[in-house]
Coordinates of C-alpha atoms and ligand atoms in Angstrom, one line a residue:
P824 CA -33.5 5.9 -40.4
P825 CA -30.2 8.1 -39.6
M826 CA -28.8 7.3 -36.1
D827 CA -28.1 9.7 -33.5
P828 CA -24.9 10.3 -32.6
I829 CA -24.7 10.9 -29.8
D830 CA -27.7 8.0 -28.9
G831 CA -25.6 4.8 -31.4
G832 CA -29.3 3.7 -30.6
G833 CA -30.5 -0.1 -29.0
S834 CA -31.4 -1.0 -25.9
E835 CA -27.9 0.0 -24.4
K836 CA -27.4 3.5 -25.4
F837 CA -23.7 3.4 -27.0
R838 CA -21.9 6.7 -27.5
I839 CA -20.2 8.4 -30.5
F840 CA -18.3 11.5 -30.4
Q841 CA -16.8 13.5 -32.8
K842 CA -14.1 16.1 -31.7
D843 CA -16.3 19.3 -32.2
N844 CA -18.6 17.8 -29.4
F845 CA -15.4 18.8 -27.7
E846 CA -14.6 22.7 -25.7
A847 CA -12.0 23.5 -27.5
D848 CA -9.7 23.6 -25.1
W849 CA -7.6 20.4 -24.7
L850 CA -5.7 20.2 -20.7
K851 CA -3.5 17.6 -21.3
V852 CA -3.2 14.9 -18.1
G853 CA -0.7 12.2 -18.9
E854 CA 1.3 11.6 -21.5
R855 CA 3.1 8.1 -22.0
T856 CA 4.6 6.2 -25.0
F857 CA 1.2 4.6 -25.6
G858 CA -1.1 7.7 -26.3
R859 CA -2.7 11.0 -24.5
V860 CA -4.7 11.3 -21.6
Y861 CA -6.8 15.2 -21.9
K862 CA -9.5 16.4 -19.9
V863 CA -11.8 18.0 -22.2
K864 CA -15.6 19.5 -21.8
L865 CA -18.1 17.5 -23.6
K866 CA -20.3 20.6 -25.0
L867 CA -23.7 18.8 -24.4
W868 CA -23.9 17.7 -21.0
R869 CA -21.4 20.6 -19.6
E870 CA -19.3 18.5 -18.2
V871 CA -15.9 17.7 -18.1
C872 CA -14.1 14.3 -19.2
A873 CA -11.0 12.3 -19.8
I874 CA -10.7 11.3 -23.6
K875 CA -8.0 8.8 -24.3
G876 CA -5.6 8.5 -26.9
F877 CA -5.7 4.9 -28.8
C878 CA -2.3 4.5 -30.5
T879 CA -3.0 3.5 -33.8
S880 CA 0.2 0.7 -34.4
M881 CA -2.1 -1.4 -31.7
P882 CA -3.7 -4.3 -32.9
Q883 CA -7.7 -3.6 -33.7
T884 CA -7.5 0.3 -32.5
S885 CA -5.9 1.1 -35.3
S886 CA -9.7 0.6 -37.8
S887 CA -13.1 2.9 -35.8
R888 CA -15.1 -0.1 -36.0
G889 CA -12.1 -2.3 -33.7
V890 CA -12.1 1.5 -31.4
I891 CA -16.2 0.7 -31.0
E892 CA -16.0 -3.2 -30.5
K893 CA -13.2 -2.3 -27.8
V894 CA -15.1 1.1 -26.2
S895 CA -18.2 -1.2 -26.5
K896 CA -17.1 -3.9 -24.3
M897 CA -15.6 -1.6 -21.2
R898 CA -19.0 0.4 -21.8
K899 CA -21.3 -2.3 -20.5
L900 CA -19.4 -3.0 -17.6
K901 CA -21.3 0.0 -15.1
F902 CA -19.6 -0.5 -10.6
K903 CA -18.5 1.8 -8.0
Y904 CA -15.0 0.7 -8.1
I905 CA -14.5 0.9 -11.7
V906 CA -14.6 4.1 -14.0
T907 CA -17.8 5.1 -16.2
V908 CA -16.7 4.6 -19.8
Y909 CA -18.8 7.1 -21.5
G910 CA -18.5 6.4 -25.1
A911 CA -15.4 6.7 -27.6
C912 CA -13.9 9.1 -30.2
T913 CA -13.8 7.4 -33.7
D914 CA -11.9 10.8 -35.5
P915 CA -8.7 10.8 -33.4
P916 CA -10.0 7.3 -31.8
A917 CA -9.8 7.7 -28.5
V918 CA -12.1 6.3 -25.2
V919 CA -14.5 9.4 -23.7
M920 CA -15.0 7.7 -20.0
E921 CA -15.2 9.8 -16.3
Y922 CA -12.6 12.4 -15.5
M923 CA -10.7 11.6 -11.9
S924 CA -9.8 15.1 -10.2
S925 CA -7.3 13.3 -8.3
G926 CA -5.3 11.2 -10.7
S927 CA -3.9 7.9 -9.8
L928 CA -2.7 6.2 -7.2
E929 CA 1.0 6.4 -8.2
G930 CA 0.0 9.9 -7.8
L931 CA -0.4 10.0 -4.2
L932 CA 1.6 7.1 -3.2
N933 CA 4.5 9.4 -4.2
S934 CA 3.3 12.6 -2.7
H935 CA 1.7 11.8 0.3
E936 CA 2.4 9.3 3.0
L937 CA -0.5 7.7 3.8
M938 CA -2.8 6.7 7.2
W939 CA -2.8 2.8 7.1
P940 CA -6.3 2.2 7.7
K941 CA -6.8 4.8 4.2
K942 CA -3.8 2.2 2.9
F943 CA -6.0 -1.0 3.8
Q944 CA -9.6 0.8 2.6
M945 CA -7.5 1.2 -0.8
I946 CA -6.1 -2.2 -1.1
H947 CA -10.0 -3.4 0.0
E948 CA -11.8 -1.4 -2.9
V949 CA -8.6 -2.6 -5.5
A950 CA -9.7 -5.7 -4.6
M951 CA -13.5 -5.0 -5.4
G952 CA -13.1 -3.3 -8.6
M953 CA -11.0 -6.5 -9.6
N954 CA -13.5 -9.2 -8.3
F955 CA -16.4 -7.4 -10.0
L956 CA -14.3 -7.5 -13.7
H957 CA -13.7 -11.4 -12.9
S958 CA -16.8 -11.9 -12.1
M959 CA -18.3 -11.4 -15.3
S960 CA -18.8 -14.7 -17.4
P961 CA -16.2 -15.3 -19.2
P962 CA -14.1 -13.2 -16.4
H963 CA -13.1 -9.8 -17.6
L964 CA -9.2 -10.2 -17.6
H965 CA -7.3 -6.8 -17.1
L966 CA -3.7 -7.7 -17.3
N967 CA -3.0 -4.1 -16.8
L968 CA -3.7 -3.8 -13.9
K969 CA -0.9 -0.8 -11.5
P970 CA -1.0 1.8 -9.4
A971 CA -1.1 4.2 -12.2
N972 CA -4.3 2.0 -13.8
V973 CA -5.8 3.0 -10.2
L974 CA -7.6 6.6 -9.8
L975 CA -8.4 8.5 -7.5
D976 CA -12.2 10.4 -6.4
D977 CA -13.0 13.6 -4.9
H978 CA -12.8 11.8 -1.8
L979 CA -10.2 9.7 -2.9
H980 CA -12.1 6.8 -3.2
V981 CA -11.1 4.6 -6.2
K982 CA -12.1 3.2 -9.1
I983 CA -9.7 0.8 -11.1
S984 CA -9.0 2.0 -15.4
D985 CA -7.8 1.0 -19.0
F986 CA -9.2 -2.5 -18.1
G987 CA -9.7 -4.2 -21.4
F988 CA -7.4 -2.7 -23.7
I989 CA -5.4 -5.0 -23.2
K990 CA -6.2 -8.8 -24.7
W991 CA -4.8 -11.7 -25.2
E992 CA -6.2 -12.5 -28.2
D993 CA -4.4 -9.8 -30.9
F994 CA -1.1 -10.5 -30.2
S995 CA 0.8 -13.6 -32.3
S996 CA 2.5 -14.4 -29.6
S997 CA 3.3 -14.7 -26.4
K998 CA 6.2 -12.7 -27.1
E999 CA 4.5 -10.1 -28.5
F1000 CA 2.1 -9.8 -25.7
I1001 CA 4.7 -9.4 -23.4
E1002 CA 6.9 -7.1 -25.3
H1003 CA 3.6 -5.1 -25.4
L1004 CA 3.8 -4.9 -21.9
T1005 CA 7.5 -4.5 -20.7
A1006 CA 6.7 -1.3 -22.9
R1007 CA 4.7 0.0 -20.6
G1008 CA 6.6 -0.2 -18.3
N1009 CA 5.1 -2.9 -16.6
L1010 CA 6.9 -5.5 -16.3
S1011 CA 7.0 -5.5 -11.8
Y1012 CA 3.1 -6.5 -12.4
I1013 CA 3.7 -9.3 -14.8
P1014 CA 3.6 -12.9 -13.6
P1015 CA 6.4 -15.7 -13.6
E1016 CA 4.6 -18.1 -15.7
T1017 CA 4.3 -15.7 -18.5
F1018 CA 8.3 -15.9 -18.8
T1019 CA 7.8 -19.7 -19.3
E1020 CA 8.3 -21.0 -23.5
S1021 CA 5.1 -22.8 -23.8
S1022 CA 2.5 -19.9 -21.2
D1023 CA -0.6 -20.6 -21.6
P1024 CA -2.6 -17.4 -22.3
P1025 CA -3.4 -15.8 -19.3
G1026 CA -5.9 -15.9 -17.4
T1027 CA -7.5 -14.5 -13.9
K1028 CA -4.6 -15.3 -11.6
F1029 CA -2.4 -13.2 -14.2
D1030 CA -4.1 -10.2 -12.6
V1031 CA -4.1 -11.2 -9.3
Y1032 CA -1.1 -11.3 -9.2
S1033 CA -0.4 -8.0 -10.2
F1034 CA -2.8 -7.3 -7.6
A1035 CA 0.0 -8.6 -4.8
I1036 CA 2.3 -6.7 -6.1
V1037 CA -0.2 -3.6 -6.2
I1038 CA -0.5 -4.2 -1.8
W1039 CA 3.2 -4.2 -2.4
E1040 CA 3.6 -0.9 -3.5
I1041 CA 0.6 0.3 -1.6
L1042 CA 2.2 -1.1 1.8
T1043 CA 5.8 0.3 1.0
Q1044 CA 5.1 3.5 -1.0
K1045 CA 7.4 1.9 -3.1
K1046 CA 7.9 0.6 -6.3
A1047 CA 8.4 -2.9 -6.9
F1048 CA 11.8 -3.1 -8.8
P1049 CA 13.6 -0.2 -9.2
G1050 CA 16.2 0.6 -11.6
A1051 CA 16.7 -3.1 -11.8
N1052 CA 17.0 -4.4 -16.0
M1053 CA 14.5 -6.3 -17.5
M1054 CA 16.2 -9.3 -17.7
T1055 CA 17.8 -9.3 -14.0
V1056 CA 13.9 -9.0 -12.6
L1057 CA 12.5 -11.6 -15.2
M1058 CA 15.2 -13.5 -13.9
K1059 CA 14.5 -13.2 -10.2
V1060 CA 10.6 -12.9 -10.6
S1061 CA 10.6 -16.6 -12.1
S1062 CA 13.1 -18.3 -9.5
G1063 CA 11.1 -17.4 -7.6
K1064 CA 11.9 -13.7 -5.7
R1065 CA 9.5 -11.4 -4.7
P1066 CA 9.7 -7.7 -3.6
S1067 CA 10.8 -7.9 0.1
V1068 CA 8.2 -7.4 2.8
E1069 CA 11.0 -5.7 4.9
K1070 CA 10.4 -3.0 3.3
I1071 CA 7.4 -2.6 4.7
P1072 CA 7.3 -0.1 7.5
D1073 CA 7.6 -1.1 11.3
D1074 CA 4.8 1.1 12.4
K1075 CA 2.5 -1.4 10.7
P1076 CA -0.9 -1.9 13.0
K1077 CA -0.8 -6.1 13.6
E1078 CA -3.4 -6.6 11.4
S1079 CA -0.7 -5.5 8.7
E1080 CA 0.8 -9.1 9.0
A1081 CA -2.7 -10.8 7.7
M1082 CA -2.5 -8.4 4.8
M1083 CA 1.0 -9.1 4.2
N1084 CA -0.2 -13.1 4.1
I1085 CA -2.9 -12.0 1.4
M1086 CA 0.0 -10.6 -0.8
Q1087 CA 2.2 -13.6 -0.5
R1088 CA -0.4 -16.3 -1.3
C1089 CA -1.9 -13.7 -4.4
W1090 CA 1.7 -13.8 -5.6
L1091 CA 2.5 -17.3 -5.4
Q1092 CA 4.8 -19.5 -8.6
K1093 CA 2.0 -21.0 -9.3
P1094 CA -1.4 -19.7 -10.4
C1095 CA -3.2 -22.3 -9.2
D1096 CA -2.6 -21.6 -5.3
R1097 CA -3.5 -17.6 -6.3
P1098 CA -7.0 -16.9 -4.4
P1099 CA -9.3 -15.7 -6.7
F1100 CA -10.6 -12.6 -6.3
T1101 CA -14.0 -13.7 -4.4
D1102 CA -12.0 -14.8 -1.8
I1103 CA -9.3 -11.9 -1.2
V1104 CA -12.3 -9.0 -1.3
R1105 CA -13.2 -10.6 1.8
E1106 CA -10.3 -10.9 3.4
T1107 CA -9.4 -7.3 2.6
E1108 CA -12.4 -6.5 3.9
A1109 CA -12.4 -7.6 7.1
L1110 CA -9.4 -5.8 7.7
S1111 CA -9.8 -2.4 6.6
E1112 CA -13.0 -3.1 8.7
V1113 CA -11.1 -3.2 12.0
L1114 CA -8.7 -0.5 11.1
K1115 CA -11.7 1.5 10.0
I1116 CA -11.6 5.2 11.7
P1117 CA -13.9 5.8 14.8
D1118 CA -16.9 6.9 14.3
V1119 CA -16.9 9.3 16.7
L1120 CA -13.6 10.5 14.3
Q1121 CA -15.8 10.4 11.3
D1122 CA -18.3 12.8 12.5
V1123 CA -16.2 15.6 13.6
Y1124 CA -14.2 15.9 10.5
R1125 CA -17.3 14.8 7.6
P1126 CA -18.5 18.7 7.6
H1127 CA -14.8 19.8 6.3
K1128 CA -14.0 20.0 2.9
A1129 CA -10.1 18.4 4.2
F1130 CA -12.1 15.2 5.2
A1131 CA -10.1 12.9 2.5
T1132 CA -6.4 14.4 3.1
V1133 CA -6.9 14.5 6.8
F1134 CA -7.7 10.8 6.4
T1135 CA -5.3 9.9 4.3
L1136 CA -1.9 12.0 5.7
K1137 CA -0.2 10.1 8.3
E1138 CA 1.8 13.0 9.6
P1139 CA 0.8 15.1 11.4
R1140 CA -1.8 13.5 13.1
I1141 CA -5.1 16.1 13.9
K1142 CA -5.9 16.1 17.3
M1143 CA -8.8 16.9 18.3
N1144 CA -9.4 20.1 20.8
P1145 CA -11.7 19.3 23.6
D1146 CA -12.2 23.4 24.0
S1147 CA -13.8 24.1 20.3
G1148 CA -16.2 21.6 20.9
G1149 CA -13.9 19.0 18.6
E1150 CA -13.2 20.9 15.7
V1151 CA -10.2 21.8 13.9
S1152 CA -9.1 25.6 13.0
Q1153 CA -10.0 25.7 9.1
K1154 CA -6.1 27.0 8.9
T1155 CA -4.5 23.7 9.8
F1156 CA -6.8 22.4 7.5
D1157 CA -5.6 25.1 5.2
F1158 CA -2.1 24.1 5.8
L1159 CA -3.2 20.0 5.6
L1160 CA -4.0 20.8 2.4
K1161 CA -0.9 22.5 0.6
K1162 CA 1.5 20.6 2.7
D1163 CA 3.4 17.8 0.5
F1164 CA 4.9 16.0 3.2
R1165 CA 7.6 13.8 1.3
N1166 CA 9.2 17.2 1.0
Ligands
ATP2088 P1 -1.7 2.4 -19.9 O1 -1.9 2.8 -20.8 O2 -0.9 1.1 -19.3 O3 -2.8 2.3 -18.8 P2 -0.1 4.6 -17.8 O4 -1.9 4.1 -16.8 O5 0.2 5.2 -17.1 O6 -0.5 3.7 -18.9 P3 -2.7 6.3 -19.3 O7 -3.5 5.0 -19.0 O8 -2.2 7.1 -20.3 O9 -0.9 6.1 -18.9 O10 -2.7 7.8 -17.9 C1 -1.8 8.8 -18.0 C2 -2.2 9.5 -16.5 O11 -3.4 10.1 -17.0 C3 -2.6 8.4 -15.4 O12 -1.7 8.4 -14.9 C4 -3.7 9.4 -14.8 O13 -3.1 10.5 -14.1 C5 -4.2 10.4 -16.1 N1 -5.4 9.6 -16.4 C6 -5.6 8.7 -17.1 N2 -6.8 8.2 -17.5 C7 -7.7 9.6 -16.2 C8 -9.1 9.4 -16.0 N3 -9.9 8.8 -16.6 N4 -9.4 11.3 -15.5 C9 -8.2 11.7 -14.7 N5 -6.7 11.3 -14.8 C10 -6.5 10.4 -15.8
MG2089 MG1 -3.6 3.2 -18.1

């Protein structure tokens, strides 16, 4: 019997979408060298999704079979801290996934100053997502972990995206692999061993190194190696240089020493010296627990739609007004929601 185009049959329902399964207006949310991301609405589910086009020059994704194969592997991975993949589109070749309303961590780090508890929570949530991917057998390598691939939901919780697009096997040489990564502007997240001449295929410790750079970028809200040319970065990193811990703001809580210690172990020169995510999550869990916003405060703020904002932004801190029973006026929240604290 012919296959239902929406339900591919089999136990693991895999969906193949066509262009006309979506409403006509496609809103572009991101554009890069390697394809575009649109916000679209699925007619059948009445739900918005994100559709990300494959770049057809990428190995394996030039054929619809290649696209389906790649996406079907991603679709099997389901977890709180990773973006849900709904299915594939073969014309145009694309992956259809959950739409993340608050954009990427890269954007948030630029636009808002984050409170320490939120920074710690985000680091822990990224570690949780990565630990899940690595817990597959064989481990599912991301190879493209960076703040642009850490997406945020309505409540500013983290989900990792774009896992499984880049596979070492798709490239004929390590030179080609590096070229592909650097063309995406990912140089800062690539561990030094990748640059050595007879480098082994990347393993889980590749992602652990990228995670260390992500920690640094969350703690400092800066870009690692800004504006430096490729050769300089490559030589610095190969000789053991890393982004400066001095850049981490001085108002840090004492727990950040432990967080910086995790970060520094994660970017050690030798891959085998870096800890696995199974260890990392335990440490980040303990640290984010210590810095958690006290429950009393959470109870006061949770009913407000701006709760996520209050929990996130550092300045100005909201003081509870004892006269109003701990309520913060709607005006204050509206003000906070609109304000961009970087300017
Ligand atoms: P890479 O191709 O290496 O992953 P990138 O992450 O910088 O590069 P895209 O993955 O194309 O670029 O994403 C571009 C932008 O689109 C992201 O920064 C993000 O803001 C937005 N975006 C991507 N996926 C989604 C999604 N599922 N929901 C909402 N916005 C998304
Ligand atoms: Mg991406």
